Short mmCIF file of N, CA and C in Angstrom, two decimals:
data_model
loop_
_atom_site.label_atom_id
_atom_site.label_comp_id
_atom_site.label_asym_id
_atom_site.label_seq_id
_atom_site.Cartn_x
_atom_site.Cartn_y
_atom_site.Cartn_z
N GLN A 16 -2.71 -51.43 -80.60
CA GLN A 16 -2.08 -50.65 -79.54
C GLN A 16 -2.90 -50.79 -78.26
N VAL A 17 -2.26 -51.25 -77.21
CA VAL A 17 -2.94 -51.40 -75.93
C VAL A 17 -3.12 -50.04 -75.29
N GLN A 18 -4.31 -49.80 -74.79
CA GLN A 18 -4.58 -48.54 -74.10
C GLN A 18 -5.35 -48.81 -72.82
N LEU A 19 -4.92 -48.16 -71.75
CA LEU A 19 -5.58 -48.26 -70.46
C LEU A 19 -5.98 -46.85 -70.04
N VAL A 20 -7.24 -46.67 -69.70
CA VAL A 20 -7.72 -45.34 -69.32
C VAL A 20 -8.41 -45.43 -67.98
N GLU A 21 -7.82 -44.73 -66.99
CA GLU A 21 -8.39 -44.71 -65.65
C GLU A 21 -9.39 -43.56 -65.52
N SER A 22 -10.36 -43.76 -64.63
CA SER A 22 -11.31 -42.70 -64.32
C SER A 22 -11.83 -42.92 -62.91
N GLY A 23 -12.50 -41.90 -62.37
CA GLY A 23 -13.12 -42.04 -61.07
C GLY A 23 -12.39 -41.35 -59.93
N GLY A 24 -11.23 -40.79 -60.22
CA GLY A 24 -10.50 -40.11 -59.17
C GLY A 24 -11.18 -38.80 -58.79
N GLY A 25 -10.69 -38.17 -57.72
CA GLY A 25 -11.26 -36.91 -57.30
C GLY A 25 -10.86 -36.57 -55.89
N LEU A 26 -11.56 -35.59 -55.34
CA LEU A 26 -11.31 -35.11 -53.98
C LEU A 26 -12.40 -35.66 -53.07
N VAL A 27 -11.99 -36.24 -51.96
CA VAL A 27 -12.94 -36.81 -51.01
C VAL A 27 -12.43 -36.56 -49.60
N GLN A 28 -13.35 -36.47 -48.66
CA GLN A 28 -12.95 -36.30 -47.27
C GLN A 28 -12.52 -37.64 -46.68
N ALA A 29 -11.71 -37.56 -45.67
CA ALA A 29 -11.29 -38.77 -44.96
C ALA A 29 -12.51 -39.53 -44.49
N GLY A 30 -12.45 -40.84 -44.66
CA GLY A 30 -13.57 -41.69 -44.32
C GLY A 30 -14.51 -41.95 -45.48
N GLY A 31 -14.33 -41.22 -46.56
CA GLY A 31 -15.19 -41.37 -47.72
C GLY A 31 -14.77 -42.50 -48.63
N SER A 32 -15.47 -42.59 -49.76
CA SER A 32 -15.24 -43.69 -50.71
C SER A 32 -15.12 -43.15 -52.13
N LEU A 33 -14.41 -43.90 -52.93
CA LEU A 33 -14.32 -43.65 -54.37
C LEU A 33 -14.22 -44.98 -55.07
N ARG A 34 -14.67 -45.02 -56.32
CA ARG A 34 -14.46 -46.20 -57.14
C ARG A 34 -13.72 -45.79 -58.41
N LEU A 35 -12.57 -46.38 -58.58
CA LEU A 35 -11.79 -46.15 -59.79
C LEU A 35 -12.12 -47.22 -60.82
N SER A 36 -12.09 -46.80 -62.07
CA SER A 36 -12.28 -47.73 -63.18
C SER A 36 -11.09 -47.64 -64.11
N CYS A 37 -10.81 -48.73 -64.78
CA CYS A 37 -9.74 -48.76 -65.78
C CYS A 37 -10.27 -49.54 -66.97
N ALA A 38 -10.51 -48.82 -68.05
CA ALA A 38 -11.01 -49.44 -69.27
C ALA A 38 -9.84 -49.77 -70.19
N ALA A 39 -9.81 -51.00 -70.64
CA ALA A 39 -8.71 -51.48 -71.47
C ALA A 39 -9.17 -51.71 -72.89
N SER A 40 -8.31 -51.43 -73.83
CA SER A 40 -8.63 -51.68 -75.24
C SER A 40 -7.36 -52.06 -75.98
N GLY A 41 -7.54 -52.65 -77.13
CA GLY A 41 -6.39 -53.01 -77.95
C GLY A 41 -6.10 -54.48 -78.00
N ARG A 42 -6.60 -55.22 -77.03
CA ARG A 42 -6.45 -56.66 -77.04
C ARG A 42 -7.39 -57.25 -76.00
N SER A 43 -7.49 -58.55 -76.00
CA SER A 43 -8.32 -59.22 -75.01
C SER A 43 -7.54 -59.35 -73.70
N PHE A 44 -8.19 -58.96 -72.62
CA PHE A 44 -7.53 -58.97 -71.32
C PHE A 44 -8.01 -60.10 -70.43
N GLY A 45 -8.94 -60.88 -70.95
CA GLY A 45 -9.59 -61.88 -70.10
C GLY A 45 -8.68 -62.95 -69.54
N ASN A 46 -7.52 -63.18 -70.16
CA ASN A 46 -6.64 -64.24 -69.71
C ASN A 46 -5.49 -63.75 -68.84
N TYR A 47 -5.48 -62.49 -68.52
CA TYR A 47 -4.32 -61.91 -67.86
C TYR A 47 -4.68 -61.10 -66.62
N ALA A 48 -3.67 -60.92 -65.79
CA ALA A 48 -3.85 -60.17 -64.55
C ALA A 48 -3.85 -58.67 -64.80
N MET A 49 -4.47 -57.95 -63.88
CA MET A 49 -4.41 -56.50 -63.91
C MET A 49 -4.13 -56.00 -62.50
N GLY A 50 -3.46 -54.89 -62.43
CA GLY A 50 -3.06 -54.38 -61.13
C GLY A 50 -3.32 -52.89 -60.98
N TRP A 51 -3.30 -52.46 -59.73
CA TRP A 51 -3.38 -51.04 -59.39
C TRP A 51 -2.14 -50.66 -58.58
N PHE A 52 -1.57 -49.55 -58.94
CA PHE A 52 -0.43 -49.01 -58.23
C PHE A 52 -0.71 -47.54 -57.95
N ARG A 53 0.07 -46.94 -57.06
CA ARG A 53 -0.10 -45.52 -56.79
C ARG A 53 1.25 -44.88 -56.50
N GLN A 54 1.28 -43.58 -56.73
CA GLN A 54 2.49 -42.82 -56.45
C GLN A 54 2.10 -41.49 -55.83
N ALA A 55 2.57 -41.29 -54.61
CA ALA A 55 2.34 -40.03 -53.89
C ALA A 55 3.50 -39.08 -54.17
N PRO A 56 3.28 -37.78 -54.01
CA PRO A 56 4.35 -36.82 -54.26
C PRO A 56 5.59 -37.12 -53.42
N GLY A 57 6.72 -37.17 -54.09
CA GLY A 57 7.97 -37.41 -53.40
C GLY A 57 8.22 -38.83 -52.98
N LYS A 58 7.34 -39.73 -53.39
CA LYS A 58 7.49 -41.14 -53.00
C LYS A 58 7.58 -42.01 -54.24
N GLU A 59 8.06 -43.20 -54.05
CA GLU A 59 8.14 -44.15 -55.15
C GLU A 59 6.76 -44.79 -55.39
N ARG A 60 6.60 -45.26 -56.59
CA ARG A 60 5.38 -45.98 -56.92
C ARG A 60 5.27 -47.23 -56.06
N GLU A 61 4.05 -47.51 -55.61
CA GLU A 61 3.86 -48.69 -54.77
C GLU A 61 2.65 -49.49 -55.23
N PHE A 62 2.71 -50.74 -54.94
CA PHE A 62 1.64 -51.67 -55.26
C PHE A 62 0.43 -51.41 -54.38
N VAL A 63 -0.76 -51.51 -54.96
CA VAL A 63 -2.00 -51.35 -54.21
C VAL A 63 -2.80 -52.65 -54.20
N ALA A 64 -3.12 -53.15 -55.39
CA ALA A 64 -3.95 -54.34 -55.49
C ALA A 64 -3.78 -54.96 -56.87
N ALA A 65 -4.08 -56.23 -56.97
CA ALA A 65 -4.04 -56.92 -58.25
C ALA A 65 -5.09 -58.01 -58.26
N ILE A 66 -5.47 -58.38 -59.48
CA ILE A 66 -6.50 -59.41 -59.64
C ILE A 66 -6.09 -60.34 -60.76
N GLY A 67 -6.27 -61.62 -60.52
CA GLY A 67 -5.90 -62.62 -61.51
C GLY A 67 -6.86 -62.64 -62.68
N TRP A 68 -6.54 -63.49 -63.65
CA TRP A 68 -7.27 -63.46 -64.92
C TRP A 68 -8.75 -63.75 -64.78
N ASN A 69 -9.12 -64.59 -63.83
CA ASN A 69 -10.53 -64.96 -63.72
C ASN A 69 -11.22 -64.26 -62.56
N GLY A 70 -10.52 -63.37 -61.91
CA GLY A 70 -11.12 -62.62 -60.82
C GLY A 70 -11.17 -63.34 -59.49
N ARG A 71 -10.74 -64.58 -59.46
CA ARG A 71 -10.85 -65.36 -58.22
C ARG A 71 -9.68 -65.12 -57.28
N SER A 72 -8.55 -64.75 -57.82
CA SER A 72 -7.40 -64.48 -56.96
C SER A 72 -7.14 -62.99 -56.91
N THR A 73 -6.92 -62.51 -55.71
CA THR A 73 -6.61 -61.09 -55.53
C THR A 73 -5.43 -60.95 -54.58
N ASN A 74 -4.84 -59.78 -54.62
CA ASN A 74 -3.67 -59.52 -53.81
C ASN A 74 -3.74 -58.04 -53.41
N TYR A 75 -3.47 -57.75 -52.15
CA TYR A 75 -3.56 -56.39 -51.66
C TYR A 75 -2.33 -56.00 -50.86
N ALA A 76 -1.98 -54.74 -50.95
CA ALA A 76 -0.97 -54.21 -50.04
C ALA A 76 -1.56 -54.19 -48.64
N SER A 77 -0.71 -54.37 -47.67
CA SER A 77 -1.19 -54.43 -46.28
C SER A 77 -1.86 -53.11 -45.87
N SER A 78 -1.41 -52.02 -46.47
CA SER A 78 -1.94 -50.71 -46.10
C SER A 78 -3.38 -50.49 -46.55
N VAL A 79 -3.85 -51.29 -47.51
CA VAL A 79 -5.21 -51.09 -48.02
C VAL A 79 -6.10 -52.30 -47.78
N LYS A 80 -5.56 -53.37 -47.31
CA LYS A 80 -6.33 -54.60 -47.10
C LYS A 80 -7.48 -54.33 -46.13
N GLY A 81 -8.67 -54.77 -46.52
CA GLY A 81 -9.85 -54.54 -45.71
C GLY A 81 -10.57 -53.25 -46.03
N ARG A 82 -9.92 -52.36 -46.78
CA ARG A 82 -10.55 -51.09 -47.16
C ARG A 82 -10.78 -51.00 -48.67
N PHE A 83 -9.91 -51.60 -49.44
CA PHE A 83 -10.02 -51.55 -50.90
C PHE A 83 -10.43 -52.92 -51.43
N THR A 84 -11.17 -52.90 -52.53
CA THR A 84 -11.57 -54.13 -53.19
C THR A 84 -11.35 -54.00 -54.69
N VAL A 85 -10.61 -54.94 -55.25
CA VAL A 85 -10.37 -54.95 -56.69
C VAL A 85 -11.30 -55.98 -57.34
N SER A 86 -11.82 -55.62 -58.50
CA SER A 86 -12.70 -56.53 -59.23
C SER A 86 -12.54 -56.27 -60.73
N ARG A 87 -13.11 -57.14 -61.53
CA ARG A 87 -12.98 -56.97 -62.98
C ARG A 87 -14.21 -57.49 -63.68
N ASP A 88 -14.43 -56.95 -64.87
CA ASP A 88 -15.49 -57.40 -65.76
C ASP A 88 -14.82 -57.68 -67.09
N ASN A 89 -14.60 -58.94 -67.40
CA ASN A 89 -13.87 -59.30 -68.60
C ASN A 89 -14.68 -59.06 -69.87
N VAL A 90 -15.98 -58.98 -69.74
CA VAL A 90 -16.80 -58.65 -70.92
C VAL A 90 -16.58 -57.20 -71.31
N LYS A 91 -16.49 -56.34 -70.31
CA LYS A 91 -16.28 -54.91 -70.55
C LYS A 91 -14.81 -54.54 -70.62
N ASN A 92 -13.91 -55.51 -70.40
CA ASN A 92 -12.48 -55.23 -70.38
C ASN A 92 -12.16 -54.11 -69.40
N THR A 93 -12.75 -54.18 -68.23
CA THR A 93 -12.61 -53.13 -67.23
C THR A 93 -12.25 -53.72 -65.87
N VAL A 94 -11.36 -53.04 -65.18
CA VAL A 94 -11.01 -53.42 -63.82
C VAL A 94 -11.38 -52.25 -62.90
N TYR A 95 -11.80 -52.58 -61.70
CA TYR A 95 -12.28 -51.58 -60.75
C TYR A 95 -11.47 -51.63 -59.45
N LEU A 96 -11.44 -50.51 -58.79
CA LEU A 96 -10.86 -50.45 -57.45
C LEU A 96 -11.82 -49.66 -56.57
N GLN A 97 -12.54 -50.38 -55.72
CA GLN A 97 -13.45 -49.74 -54.78
C GLN A 97 -12.65 -49.40 -53.53
N MET A 98 -12.64 -48.12 -53.19
CA MET A 98 -11.86 -47.65 -52.06
C MET A 98 -12.80 -47.08 -51.00
N THR A 99 -12.72 -47.60 -49.80
CA THR A 99 -13.55 -47.12 -48.70
C THR A 99 -12.66 -46.72 -47.53
N SER A 100 -13.27 -46.04 -46.56
CA SER A 100 -12.53 -45.58 -45.38
C SER A 100 -11.22 -44.91 -45.77
N LEU A 101 -11.31 -44.03 -46.73
CA LEU A 101 -10.11 -43.40 -47.25
C LEU A 101 -9.42 -42.52 -46.21
N LYS A 102 -8.11 -42.50 -46.29
CA LYS A 102 -7.26 -41.74 -45.36
C LYS A 102 -6.43 -40.73 -46.16
N PRO A 103 -6.00 -39.67 -45.51
CA PRO A 103 -5.15 -38.71 -46.22
C PRO A 103 -3.91 -39.36 -46.84
N GLU A 104 -3.39 -40.39 -46.22
CA GLU A 104 -2.21 -41.05 -46.77
C GLU A 104 -2.51 -41.87 -48.01
N ASP A 105 -3.77 -41.99 -48.39
CA ASP A 105 -4.12 -42.63 -49.65
C ASP A 105 -4.01 -41.67 -50.83
N THR A 106 -3.75 -40.40 -50.54
CA THR A 106 -3.61 -39.40 -51.59
C THR A 106 -2.45 -39.76 -52.51
N ALA A 107 -2.74 -39.87 -53.80
CA ALA A 107 -1.72 -40.26 -54.78
C ALA A 107 -2.34 -40.25 -56.17
N ILE A 108 -1.50 -40.43 -57.15
CA ILE A 108 -1.97 -40.74 -58.50
C ILE A 108 -2.06 -42.26 -58.58
N TYR A 109 -3.21 -42.73 -59.02
CA TYR A 109 -3.45 -44.17 -59.10
C TYR A 109 -3.37 -44.61 -60.55
N TYR A 110 -2.61 -45.67 -60.77
CA TYR A 110 -2.38 -46.20 -62.11
C TYR A 110 -2.88 -47.64 -62.19
N CYS A 111 -3.52 -47.96 -63.30
CA CYS A 111 -3.80 -49.37 -63.54
C CYS A 111 -2.75 -49.91 -64.51
N ALA A 112 -2.58 -51.20 -64.44
CA ALA A 112 -1.54 -51.84 -65.23
C ALA A 112 -2.00 -53.20 -65.71
N PHE A 113 -1.51 -53.59 -66.86
CA PHE A 113 -1.86 -54.87 -67.47
C PHE A 113 -0.57 -55.63 -67.78
N GLY A 114 -0.57 -56.90 -67.48
CA GLY A 114 0.59 -57.70 -67.80
C GLY A 114 0.19 -59.05 -68.35
N THR A 115 1.02 -59.61 -69.20
CA THR A 115 0.74 -60.92 -69.80
C THR A 115 1.10 -62.03 -68.85
N ILE A 116 0.50 -61.96 -67.70
CA ILE A 116 0.65 -62.91 -66.63
C ILE A 116 -0.73 -63.26 -66.13
N ALA A 117 -0.87 -64.43 -65.56
CA ALA A 117 -2.20 -64.85 -65.11
C ALA A 117 -2.45 -64.55 -63.63
N THR A 118 -1.37 -64.48 -62.87
CA THR A 118 -1.52 -64.35 -61.42
C THR A 118 -1.49 -62.90 -60.97
N ALA A 119 -2.08 -62.66 -59.83
CA ALA A 119 -2.20 -61.31 -59.27
C ALA A 119 -0.90 -60.91 -58.57
N THR A 120 0.09 -60.60 -59.37
CA THR A 120 1.40 -60.30 -58.82
C THR A 120 1.51 -58.84 -58.37
N PRO A 121 2.25 -58.60 -57.28
CA PRO A 121 2.45 -57.22 -56.82
C PRO A 121 3.68 -56.54 -57.43
N PHE A 122 4.37 -57.22 -58.33
CA PHE A 122 5.63 -56.71 -58.85
C PHE A 122 5.40 -55.88 -60.12
N ALA A 123 5.74 -54.60 -60.04
CA ALA A 123 5.48 -53.68 -61.14
C ALA A 123 6.15 -54.10 -62.43
N GLU A 124 7.31 -54.70 -62.35
CA GLU A 124 8.05 -55.07 -63.56
C GLU A 124 7.37 -56.17 -64.36
N LYS A 125 6.38 -56.82 -63.77
CA LYS A 125 5.64 -57.87 -64.48
C LYS A 125 4.54 -57.31 -65.38
N TYR A 126 4.26 -56.01 -65.22
CA TYR A 126 3.19 -55.38 -65.99
C TYR A 126 3.79 -54.58 -67.13
N GLN A 127 3.35 -54.86 -68.35
CA GLN A 127 3.94 -54.23 -69.53
C GLN A 127 3.24 -52.93 -69.95
N TYR A 128 1.98 -52.80 -69.58
CA TYR A 128 1.21 -51.65 -70.05
C TYR A 128 0.64 -50.89 -68.86
N TRP A 129 0.65 -49.57 -68.99
CA TRP A 129 0.23 -48.70 -67.89
C TRP A 129 -0.68 -47.59 -68.40
N GLY A 130 -1.63 -47.22 -67.55
CA GLY A 130 -2.47 -46.07 -67.87
C GLY A 130 -1.78 -44.77 -67.49
N GLN A 131 -2.46 -43.67 -67.76
CA GLN A 131 -1.92 -42.34 -67.48
C GLN A 131 -2.12 -41.93 -66.03
N GLY A 132 -3.00 -42.59 -65.34
CA GLY A 132 -3.21 -42.30 -63.93
C GLY A 132 -4.39 -41.38 -63.68
N THR A 133 -4.93 -41.48 -62.48
CA THR A 133 -6.02 -40.61 -62.04
C THR A 133 -5.71 -40.16 -60.62
N GLN A 134 -5.93 -38.89 -60.36
CA GLN A 134 -5.57 -38.31 -59.07
C GLN A 134 -6.63 -38.60 -58.03
N VAL A 135 -6.20 -39.06 -56.88
CA VAL A 135 -7.07 -39.23 -55.72
C VAL A 135 -6.51 -38.36 -54.60
N THR A 136 -7.34 -37.49 -54.09
CA THR A 136 -6.93 -36.61 -53.00
C THR A 136 -7.90 -36.78 -51.84
N VAL A 137 -7.37 -37.11 -50.68
CA VAL A 137 -8.18 -37.32 -49.49
C VAL A 137 -7.85 -36.21 -48.48
N SER A 138 -8.83 -35.42 -48.16
CA SER A 138 -8.61 -34.32 -47.23
C SER A 138 -8.94 -34.75 -45.80
N SER A 139 -8.22 -34.16 -44.87
CA SER A 139 -8.43 -34.53 -43.46
C SER A 139 -9.50 -33.68 -42.81
#
């Protein structure tokens, strides 16, 4: 059974930083892409960032490019999202996702497994 567990969320002031982690278990993730998505209250889920199987290819939403960095450790089966210069509009539940694809795709339907999410709240 594939399981994804996010951690690292919390409350931070605007301009601050957080690092989210997503620990994966149940299978080997080293050959596949992983992604981060978020959903704010009253809004649809949106793509944030993704990373290819070897960590060399990444993809970011325009709203976070230059502020967020996605990375992975295939030995630990963990993917990270370093978030800096946080803004109140970054407030959302952040989900990690795993898909049996190699490329860092922004399309949610390509990811078969999802974590429960971690809340990020940015105060102004």
